[in-house]
Amino acid sequence: MRSAAAREAILAATARQFQLRGYDNLTIEGIAKEAGVGKQTIYRWWPSRGALIAECLTDGRLFPVDFDIPVSGPVLDDVETWLDRVLAVLHSPGGSGLLRSLVAAAAEDDAVGQHLSEGIGVEQSLHTRLTLAVRAGELPADAPVDQLGSAILGAIIVQALGREEADAEGLRELVRFLLRPDGQAGSSA
Amino acid sequence: MRSAAAREAILAATARQFQLRGYDNLTIEGIAKEAGVGKQTIYRWWPSRGALIAECLTDGRLFPVDFDIPVSGPVLDDVETWLDRVLAVLHSPGGSGLLRSLVAAAAEDDAVGQHLSEGIGVEQSLHTRLTLAVRAGELPADAPVDQLGSAILGAIIVQALGREEADAEGLRELVRFLLRPDGQAGSSA
DNA sequence: GATCATACGTGACGTCTCGTCTCGTTCCTG
DNA sequence: CAGGAACGAGACGAGACGTCACGTATGATC
């Protein structure tokens, strides 16, 4: 198998076309042409368009940045740092379209769906950071860590799907509310 | 314009095909055939497949139930009632596929995206109920009501996209955590 | 009741992409 | 230096796209 060069060219072309044209306008023939590769070479190694995207996703080729989360201060600060990094991508030109395309791919393809959270850094980074916070007593011991990760990512996705301008302040507010220490929220009716 | 009969047949066929085959296998020609209608009649009134779905969505034709939320007790109970109703649909055969298809449609089409929350009852029902709770002092005055709605819906969507078995207990836990009265969570480090 | 505009169903058009299938060609292995 | 695997190229049938032209049905106007 000599695939090394072909594999690289195919994945690079896939990522570029995905960013450029979105998921539903992504064609195997377009990828093959850009990669300078025969269609059969793609079909030989990947069973579907989705598998191709899933591999780009786990290789971190779809987003221009990595979504590592720092462990350098209060959870809230660290999570806001991560959030700002995500929002920066969303606000860049084509950024929300990119996320929508990724969601479309995740909805239509099992392989992509199973790695969606992971690709945005929720699985490893956010989850890990929140677990640390629980252990450090920054969050209640019964905080449902993975559900909180899904909720934050989900809120971002719902917002992107709604075609609103990404409401950065709203999301920061949400995170602050979710991660608030007990008994600190503004009271009264 | 005589569309009344044709319109009804087209929307009914669209909803049925959508539930049956999913969004990406939904074809205009298939809808036309099932509706006993010419393709042109569809293209005359709807600009795209997405517009068709959006209309089915706002007509409540895509889900077999309505997602009204009761106002009959503590917020938490009422929201859990709504959640159970949503989960019942997700657990029914083809239910999570249906949600994924809807998300795919929302990701690819503006019109569907703008009415997604609304179709699951988040926009009117959940949002309204949470606002009432804030006003009644059940939730902190600074609770970001619409963000919470997005977060809950988002968590459901992320879970469905991940192809896990819908984790009903996890979602209930999330809702309980999100809507917990101040200072009630299990403490200690 | 004849006329006219318009919505209808049918079905063919050219285009696109799919996934499969040959072709030669290249290049690694033994 | 052979043999074979992986390659680039691209033809192929299938099927859906969105548009178009035709002839029929319907409902309003005079």
Short mmCIF file of C-alpha atoms (C1' of nucleotides) in Angstrom, two decimals:
data_model
loop_
_atom_site.label_atom_id
_atom_site.label_comp_id
_atom_site.label_asym_id
_atom_site.label_seq_id
_atom_site.Cartn_x
_atom_site.Cartn_y
_atom_site.Cartn_z
CA MET A 1 0.00 0.00 0.00
CA ARG A 2 1.48 3.29 -1.13
CA SER A 3 -1.37 5.35 0.24
CA ALA A 4 0.68 7.78 2.36
CA ALA A 5 0.81 10.57 -0.21
CA ALA A 6 -2.66 9.88 -1.56
CA ARG A 7 -4.13 9.68 1.93
CA GLU A 8 -2.66 13.03 2.88
CA ALA A 9 -3.82 14.68 -0.35
CA ILE A 10 -7.32 13.27 0.03
CA LEU A 11 -7.77 14.35 3.63
CA ALA A 12 -6.35 17.80 2.94
CA ALA A 13 -8.66 18.24 -0.04
CA THR A 14 -11.62 17.00 1.98
CA ALA A 15 -10.99 19.49 4.76
CA ARG A 16 -10.55 22.33 2.32
CA GLN A 17 -13.66 21.52 0.31
CA PHE A 18 -15.64 21.07 3.49
CA GLN A 19 -14.69 24.51 4.73
CA LEU A 20 -15.19 26.01 1.31
CA ARG A 21 -18.45 24.47 0.13
CA GLY A 22 -20.09 22.94 3.18
CA TYR A 23 -21.15 19.37 3.76
CA ASP A 24 -24.04 19.07 1.36
CA ASN A 25 -22.10 20.48 -1.56
CA LEU A 26 -19.17 18.24 -0.83
CA THR A 27 -18.69 15.73 -3.62
CA ILE A 28 -16.35 12.79 -3.87
CA GLU A 29 -15.56 13.77 -7.43
CA GLY A 30 -14.61 17.27 -6.34
CA ILE A 31 -12.32 15.90 -3.66
CA ALA A 32 -10.74 13.45 -6.09
CA LYS A 33 -10.09 16.19 -8.62
CA GLU A 34 -8.59 18.57 -6.07
CA ALA A 35 -6.47 15.83 -4.58
CA GLY A 36 -5.30 14.69 -8.00
CA VAL A 37 -6.56 11.22 -7.27
CA GLY A 38 -8.87 8.67 -8.84
CA LYS A 39 -12.29 8.24 -7.27
CA GLN A 40 -11.60 4.59 -6.76
CA THR A 41 -8.68 5.40 -4.50
CA ILE A 42 -11.08 7.20 -2.19
CA TYR A 43 -13.64 4.41 -2.28
CA ARG A 44 -10.93 1.89 -1.64
CA TRP A 45 -10.11 3.34 1.76
CA TRP A 46 -13.23 5.10 2.99
CA PRO A 47 -16.73 3.65 2.82
CA SER A 48 -18.52 6.98 2.67
CA ARG A 49 -18.29 10.73 2.61
CA GLY A 50 -19.06 10.69 6.31
CA ALA A 51 -16.11 8.46 7.14
CA LEU A 52 -13.87 10.93 5.34
CA ILE A 53 -15.24 13.81 7.40
CA ALA A 54 -14.98 11.81 10.60
CA GLU A 55 -11.31 11.19 9.96
CA CYS A 56 -10.67 14.87 9.22
CA LEU A 57 -12.52 15.71 12.40
CA THR A 58 -10.52 13.43 14.66
CA ASP A 59 -7.32 14.56 12.93
CA GLY A 60 -8.22 18.13 13.87
CA ARG A 61 -8.15 19.21 10.22
CA LEU A 62 -11.54 20.89 10.22
CA PHE A 63 -10.87 23.71 12.63
CA PRO A 64 -7.93 26.07 12.40
CA VAL A 65 -7.33 25.96 16.15
CA ASP A 66 -7.26 23.40 18.91
CA PHE A 67 -9.76 23.54 21.69
CA ASP A 68 -7.60 22.60 24.61
CA ILE A 69 -8.80 23.99 27.86
CA PRO A 70 -6.37 25.45 30.37
CA VAL A 71 -6.13 24.45 34.03
CA SER A 72 -4.78 27.67 35.32
CA GLY A 73 -7.37 29.27 37.54
CA PRO A 74 -10.99 29.05 38.68
CA VAL A 75 -13.07 26.70 36.50
CA LEU A 76 -15.18 29.54 35.34
CA ASP A 77 -12.21 31.44 33.95
CA ASP A 78 -10.80 28.38 32.28
CA VAL A 79 -14.11 27.45 30.69
CA GLU A 80 -14.59 31.02 29.51
CA THR A 81 -11.19 30.86 27.88
CA TRP A 82 -12.29 27.75 26.03
CA LEU A 83 -15.59 29.36 25.14
CA ASP A 84 -13.87 32.45 23.77
CA ARG A 85 -11.73 30.24 21.61
CA VAL A 86 -14.81 28.50 20.23
CA LEU A 87 -16.61 31.79 19.72
CA ALA A 88 -13.65 33.23 17.87
CA VAL A 89 -14.00 30.44 15.33
CA LEU A 90 -17.76 30.97 15.12
CA HIS A 91 -17.35 34.68 14.51
CA SER A 92 -14.72 34.27 11.85
CA PRO A 93 -16.11 34.42 8.31
CA GLY A 94 -17.84 31.18 7.48
CA GLY A 95 -17.41 29.98 11.02
CA SER A 96 -21.02 29.36 11.90
CA GLY A 97 -21.57 27.79 8.49
CA LEU A 98 -18.70 25.48 9.28
CA LEU A 99 -20.33 24.40 12.52
CA ARG A 100 -23.67 23.91 10.81
CA SER A 101 -22.02 21.78 8.17
CA LEU A 102 -20.41 19.72 10.84
CA VAL A 103 -23.75 19.24 12.55
CA ALA A 104 -25.30 18.23 9.24
CA ALA A 105 -22.57 15.65 8.78
CA ALA A 106 -23.05 14.41 12.33
CA ALA A 107 -26.78 14.09 11.82
CA GLU A 108 -26.43 12.07 8.66
CA ASP A 109 -23.45 9.91 9.45
CA ASP A 110 -22.87 7.70 12.46
CA ALA A 111 -19.11 7.98 12.43
CA VAL A 112 -19.17 11.77 12.46
CA GLY A 113 -21.86 11.86 15.10
CA GLN A 114 -19.89 9.71 17.45
CA HIS A 115 -16.91 12.05 17.29
CA LEU A 116 -18.67 15.40 17.23
CA SER A 117 -18.17 16.37 20.86
CA GLU A 118 -14.63 15.17 20.74
CA GLY A 119 -13.86 17.36 17.73
CA ILE A 120 -14.86 20.54 19.57
CA GLY A 121 -12.87 19.57 22.60
CA VAL A 122 -15.84 18.78 24.79
CA GLU A 123 -15.13 15.15 25.33
CA GLN A 124 -11.59 15.33 26.59
CA SER A 125 -10.97 18.91 27.56
CA LEU A 126 -14.18 20.36 28.92
CA HIS A 127 -15.28 17.16 30.59
CA THR A 128 -11.89 16.72 32.20
CA ARG A 129 -11.74 20.29 33.45
CA LEU A 130 -15.20 20.07 34.99
CA THR A 131 -14.35 16.81 36.70
CA LEU A 132 -11.32 18.48 38.23
CA ALA A 133 -13.52 21.29 39.44
CA VAL A 134 -15.88 18.88 41.13
CA ARG A 135 -12.97 17.17 42.78
CA ALA A 136 -11.62 20.54 43.95
CA GLY A 137 -14.96 21.47 45.43
CA GLU A 138 -15.48 24.30 42.96
CA LEU A 139 -18.62 22.62 41.71
CA PRO A 140 -21.18 20.66 43.72
CA ALA A 141 -20.26 17.04 44.13
CA ASP A 142 -23.41 15.94 42.35
CA ALA A 143 -22.87 18.14 39.29
CA PRO A 144 -23.60 16.01 36.18
CA VAL A 145 -20.33 16.77 34.48
CA ASP A 146 -20.85 15.17 31.10
CA GLN A 147 -24.40 16.48 30.86
CA LEU A 148 -23.09 19.98 31.48
CA GLY A 149 -20.62 19.55 28.66
CA SER A 150 -23.42 18.45 26.32
CA ALA A 151 -25.56 21.35 27.47
CA ILE A 152 -22.91 23.97 26.76
CA LEU A 153 -22.01 22.50 23.39
CA GLY A 154 -25.69 22.02 22.67
CA ALA A 155 -26.52 25.63 23.41
CA ILE A 156 -23.83 26.70 20.96
CA ILE A 157 -25.21 24.35 18.33
CA VAL A 158 -28.82 25.40 18.82
CA GLN A 159 -27.78 29.00 18.49
CA ALA A 160 -25.89 28.29 15.28
CA LEU A 161 -28.82 26.34 13.85
CA GLY A 162 -31.16 29.22 14.60
CA ARG A 163 -29.18 31.47 12.27
CA GLU A 164 -29.04 34.20 14.88
CA GLU A 165 -25.92 36.23 15.23
CA ALA A 166 -23.87 34.17 17.65
CA ASP A 167 -24.83 35.62 21.02
CA ALA A 168 -21.49 35.52 22.77
CA GLU A 169 -22.68 37.37 25.85
CA GLY A 170 -25.64 35.04 26.24
CA LEU A 171 -23.39 32.01 26.16
CA ARG A 172 -21.02 33.53 28.70
CA GLU A 173 -24.01 34.24 30.88
CA LEU A 174 -25.14 30.64 30.53
CA VAL A 175 -21.74 29.30 31.49
CA ARG A 176 -21.56 31.62 34.48
CA PHE A 177 -24.98 30.47 35.57
CA LEU A 178 -24.23 26.78 35.10
CA LEU A 179 -20.94 26.90 36.94
CA ARG A 180 -21.99 29.29 39.66
CA PRO A 181 -20.95 28.28 43.13
CA ASP A 182 -23.94 27.43 45.28
CA GLY A 183 -25.96 30.20 46.79
CA GLN A 184 -24.31 32.97 44.83
CA ALA A 185 -26.98 33.84 42.28
CA GLY A 186 -28.90 37.06 42.57
CA SER A 187 -31.89 36.35 44.75
CA SER A 188 -35.29 37.99 45.33
CA ALA A 189 -38.40 37.88 43.13
CA MET B 1 -55.50 29.11 -6.89
CA ARG B 2 -56.96 25.69 -6.23
CA SER B 3 -54.07 24.46 -4.15
CA ALA B 4 -56.06 23.43 -1.08
CA ALA B 5 -56.24 19.72 -1.91
CA ALA B 6 -52.80 19.59 -3.49
CA ARG B 7 -51.23 21.50 -0.62
CA GLU B 8 -52.66 19.11 1.92
CA ALA B 9 -51.59 16.05 -0.05
CA ILE B 10 -48.09 17.42 -0.52
CA LEU B 11 -47.55 18.31 3.13
CA ALA B 12 -48.97 15.00 4.32
CA ALA B 13 -46.75 13.09 1.91
CA THR B 14 -43.73 15.14 2.97
CA ALA B 15 -44.27 14.42 6.65
CA ARG B 16 -44.79 10.74 5.99
CA GLN B 17 -41.74 10.37 3.78
CA PHE B 18 -39.68 12.37 6.24
CA GLN B 19 -40.56 10.04 9.08
CA LEU B 20 -40.17 7.01 6.87
CA ARG B 21 -36.97 7.69 5.00
CA GLY B 22 -35.23 10.57 6.80
CA TYR B 23 -34.16 13.91 5.46
CA ASP B 24 -31.35 12.91 3.17
CA ASN B 25 -33.36 10.21 1.44
CA LEU B 26 -36.29 12.53 0.98
CA THR B 27 -36.83 13.26 -2.72
CA ILE B 28 -39.13 15.73 -4.36
CA GLU B 29 -40.04 13.09 -6.92
CA GLY B 30 -40.95 10.65 -4.18
CA ILE B 31 -43.16 13.21 -2.48
CA ALA B 32 -44.81 14.11 -5.77
CA LYS B 33 -45.51 10.48 -6.55
CA GLU B 34 -46.94 9.72 -3.12
CA ALA B 35 -49.03 12.90 -3.15
CA GLY B 36 -50.31 12.16 -6.65
CA VAL B 37 -49.02 15.49 -7.79
CA GLY B 38 -46.72 16.87 -10.44
CA LYS B 39 -43.26 17.99 -9.46
CA GLN B 40 -43.98 21.41 -10.85
CA THR B 41 -46.83 21.87 -8.43
CA ILE B 42 -44.38 21.47 -5.60
CA TYR B 43 -41.81 23.78 -7.14
CA ARG B 44 -44.53 26.32 -7.81
CA TRP B 45 -45.23 26.80 -4.12
CA TRP B 46 -42.07 25.88 -2.27
CA PRO B 47 -38.59 26.98 -3.24
CA SER B 48 -36.83 24.01 -1.71
CA ARG B 49 -37.07 20.76 0.14
CA GLY B 50 -36.22 22.67 3.31
CA ALA B 51 -39.14 25.04 2.95
CA LEU B 52 -41.42 22.04 2.72
CA ILE B 53 -40.00 20.60 5.93
CA ALA B 54 -40.19 23.96 7.67
CA GLU B 55 -43.88 24.19 6.90
CA CYS B 56 -44.51 20.66 8.14
CA LEU B 57 -42.57 21.55 11.27
CA THR B 58 -44.54 24.67 12.10
CA ASP B 59 -47.75 22.84 11.26
CA GLY B 60 -46.81 20.25 13.87
CA ARG B 61 -46.96 17.47 11.29
CA LEU B 62 -43.55 15.99 12.06
CA PHE B 63 -44.14 14.83 15.62
CA PRO B 64 -47.06 12.72 16.72
CA VAL B 65 -47.53 14.73 19.92
CA ASP B 66 -47.52 18.32 21.00
CA PHE B 67 -44.92 19.60 23.40
CA ASP B 68 -47.01 21.91 25.51
CA ILE B 69 -45.69 22.38 28.97
CA PRO B 70 -48.03 22.43 31.95
CA VAL B 71 -48.15 25.17 34.59
CA SER B 72 -49.42 23.08 37.42
CA GLY B 73 -46.73 22.82 40.06
CA PRO B 74 -43.09 23.54 40.77
CA VAL B 75 -41.10 24.43 37.65
CA LEU B 76 -38.99 21.38 38.02
CA ASP B 77 -42.00 19.06 37.91
CA ASP B 78 -43.50 20.85 34.94
CA VAL B 79 -40.25 20.81 32.99
CA GLU B 80 -39.79 17.14 33.77
CA THR B 81 -43.25 16.48 32.41
CA TRP B 82 -42.23 18.19 29.18
CA LEU B 83 -38.93 16.32 29.15
CA ASP B 84 -40.67 12.98 29.60
CA ARG B 85 -42.91 13.79 26.67
CA VAL B 86 -39.89 14.55 24.51
CA LEU B 87 -38.08 11.45 25.70
CA ALA B 88 -41.10 9.31 24.94
CA VAL B 89 -40.86 10.37 21.32
CA LEU B 90 -37.11 9.77 21.26
CA HIS B 91 -37.50 6.29 22.67
CA SER B 92 -40.22 5.30 20.27
CA PRO B 93 -38.96 3.35 17.25
CA GLY B 94 -37.29 5.70 14.82
CA GLY B 95 -37.62 8.54 17.27
CA SER B 96 -33.99 9.50 17.57
CA GLY B 97 -33.56 9.09 13.84
CA LEU B 98 -36.41 11.50 13.42
CA LEU B 99 -34.70 14.08 15.60
CA ARG B 100 -31.42 13.60 13.78
CA SER B 101 -33.17 14.09 10.48
CA LEU B 102 -34.71 17.26 11.77
CA VAL B 103 -31.32 18.50 12.89
CA ALA B 104 -29.88 17.66 9.48
CA ALA B 105 -32.64 19.67 7.85
CA ALA B 106 -32.07 22.55 10.25
CA ALA B 107 -28.35 22.53 9.54
CA GLU B 108 -28.81 22.65 5.81
CA ASP B 109 -31.78 24.95 5.46
CA ASP B 110 -32.29 28.38 6.95
CA ALA B 111 -36.06 28.14 7.19
CA VAL B 112 -35.96 24.90 9.14
CA GLY B 113 -33.18 26.16 11.38
CA GLN B 114 -35.12 29.21 12.37
CA HIS B 115 -38.08 27.14 13.51
CA LEU B 116 -36.29 24.23 15.10
CA SER B 117 -36.65 25.27 18.74
CA GLU B 118 -40.21 26.24 18.12
CA GLY B 119 -41.05 22.83 16.70
CA ILE B 120 -39.93 21.04 19.86
CA GLY B 121 -41.85 23.44 22.04
CA VAL B 122 -38.81 25.22 23.42
CA GLU B 123 -39.52 28.64 22.04
CA GLN B 124 -43.01 29.14 23.36
CA SER B 125 -43.56 26.56 26.04
CA LEU B 126 -40.31 26.00 27.84
CA HIS B 127 -39.19 29.58 27.61
CA THR B 128 -42.52 30.83 28.90
CA ARG B 129 -42.58 28.40 31.77
CA LEU B 130 -39.08 29.34 32.87
CA THR B 131 -39.90 33.02 32.72
CA LEU B 132 -42.86 32.39 34.99
CA ALA B 133 -40.60 30.56 37.39
CA VAL B 134 -38.19 33.47 37.54
CA ARG B 135 -41.07 35.82 38.18
CA ALA B 136 -42.35 33.53 40.94
CA GLY B 137 -38.94 33.45 42.58
CA GLU B 138 -38.49 29.77 41.87
CA LEU B 139 -35.40 30.55 39.85
CA PRO B 140 -32.79 33.23 40.47
CA ALA B 141 -33.73 36.59 38.99
CA ASP B 142 -30.65 36.57 36.81
CA ALA B 143 -31.27 33.13 35.33
CA PRO B 144 -30.69 33.34 31.56
CA VAL B 145 -34.00 31.85 30.58
CA ASP B 146 -33.61 31.50 26.85
CA GLN B 147 -30.07 30.22 27.19
CA LEU B 148 -31.33 27.56 29.55
CA GLY B 149 -33.89 26.50 26.99
CA SER B 150 -31.20 26.23 24.33
CA ALA B 151 -28.99 24.31 26.71
CA ILE B 152 -31.63 21.71 27.53
CA LEU B 153 -32.66 21.26 23.91
CA GLY B 154 -29.01 21.28 22.93
CA ALA B 155 -28.12 18.54 25.38
CA ILE B 156 -30.89 16.40 23.92
CA ILE B 157 -29.63 17.05 20.40
CA VAL B 158 -25.99 16.38 21.24
CA GLN B 159 -27.01 13.12 22.84
CA ALA B 160 -29.02 12.11 19.78
CA LEU B 161 -26.16 13.02 17.45
CA GLY B 162 -23.76 10.91 19.51
CA ARG B 163 -25.78 7.79 18.72
CA GLU B 164 -25.82 6.78 22.36
CA GLU B 165 -28.90 5.24 23.79
CA ALA B 166 -30.89 8.26 24.88
CA ASP B 167 -29.79 8.73 28.47
CA ALA B 168 -33.06 9.74 30.06
CA GLU B 169 -31.74 9.72 33.59
CA GLY B 170 -28.80 11.89 32.64
CA LEU B 171 -31.08 14.48 31.11
CA ARG B 172 -33.35 14.49 34.14
CA GLU B 173 -30.29 14.97 36.28
CA LEU B 174 -29.20 17.88 34.11
CA VAL B 175 -32.58 19.54 34.38
CA ARG B 176 -32.64 19.08 38.13
CA PHE B 177 -29.18 20.59 38.36
CA LEU B 178 -29.99 23.52 36.11
CA LEU B 179 -33.21 24.38 37.85
CA ARG B 180 -32.04 23.70 41.38
CA PRO B 181 -32.98 26.35 43.89
CA ASP B 182 -29.93 28.16 45.22
CA GLY B 183 -27.81 26.48 47.86
CA GLN B 184 -29.51 23.11 47.61
CA ALA B 185 -26.92 21.04 45.81
CA GLY B 186 -24.93 18.40 47.64
CA SER B 187 -21.90 20.18 49.09
CA SER B 188 -18.51 19.05 50.45
CA ALA B 189 -15.30 18.40 48.52
"C1'" DG C 1 -72.86 30.20 -21.47
"C1'" DA C 2 -68.55 31.51 -23.89
"C1'" DT C 3 -64.10 33.19 -22.71
"C1'" DC C 4 -59.95 33.53 -20.46
"C1'" DA C 5 -56.43 33.08 -16.94
"C1'" DT C 6 -54.36 29.99 -14.20
"C1'" DA C 7 -53.37 25.83 -11.58
"C1'" DC C 8 -53.06 21.23 -12.48
"C1'" DG C 9 -50.80 16.18 -13.90
"C1'" DT C 10 -47.74 14.12 -17.08
"C1'" DG C 11 -43.57 13.32 -18.68
"C1'" DA C 12 -39.21 14.51 -21.26
"C1'" DC C 13 -35.19 17.31 -21.08
"C1'" DG C 14 -30.05 18.10 -19.88
"C1'" DT C 15 -27.16 18.07 -15.77
"C1'" DC C 16 -25.08 16.34 -11.83
"C1'" DT C 17 -23.28 12.96 -8.58
"C1'" DC C 18 -23.37 8.55 -7.16
"C1'" DG C 19 -20.80 4.01 -6.68
"C1'" DT C 20 -18.99 0.37 -9.79
"C1'" DC C 21 -16.15 -1.04 -13.41
"C1'" DT C 22 -12.48 -1.41 -16.48
"C1'" DC C 23 -8.24 0.39 -18.41
"C1'" DG C 24 -3.04 1.27 -18.60
"C1'" DT C 25 0.71 2.95 -15.62
"C1'" DT C 26 3.71 3.27 -11.65
"C1'" DC C 27 6.35 1.53 -8.15
"C1'" DC C 28 7.35 -1.59 -4.35
"C1'" DT C 29 8.70 -6.41 -3.08
"C1'" DG C 30 10.97 -10.36 -3.43
"C1'" DC D 1 14.08 -8.03 -13.08
"C1'" DA D 2 9.72 -10.08 -12.80
"C1'" DG D 3 4.89 -9.99 -10.46
"C1'" DG D 4 1.42 -7.75 -8.33
"C1'" DA D 5 -0.73 -4.22 -5.66
"C1'" DA D 6 -2.11 0.40 -5.58
"C1'" DC D 7 -2.55 4.08 -8.51
"C1'" DG D 8 -4.87 8.04 -12.02
"C1'" DA D 9 -8.19 8.38 -15.42
"C1'" DG D 10 -12.52 8.10 -16.85
"C1'" DA D 11 -16.70 5.38 -18.96
"C1'" DC D 12 -20.89 3.54 -17.29
"C1'" DG D 13 -25.94 2.89 -15.57
"C1'" DA D 14 -28.83 4.54 -11.96
"C1'" DG D 15 -31.32 8.01 -10.01
"C1'" DA D 16 -32.51 12.79 -8.50
"C1'" DC D 17 -32.13 17.41 -9.67
"C1'" DG D 18 -34.79 21.71 -11.42
"C1'" DT D 19 -36.92 23.42 -15.91
"C1'" DC D 20 -39.91 23.16 -19.66
"C1'" DA D 21 -43.88 22.34 -22.83
"C1'" DC D 22 -48.06 20.17 -23.44
"C1'" DG D 23 -53.03 19.35 -22.85
"C1'" DT D 24 -56.75 19.17 -19.25
"C1'" DA D 25 -59.62 21.01 -15.47
"C1'" DT D 26 -61.52 24.79 -12.82
"C1'" DG D 27 -63.39 28.98 -11.51
"C1'" DA D 28 -64.10 34.03 -12.33
"C1'" DT D 29 -65.79 37.67 -15.72
"C1'" DC D 30 -68.74 39.51 -18.87
#
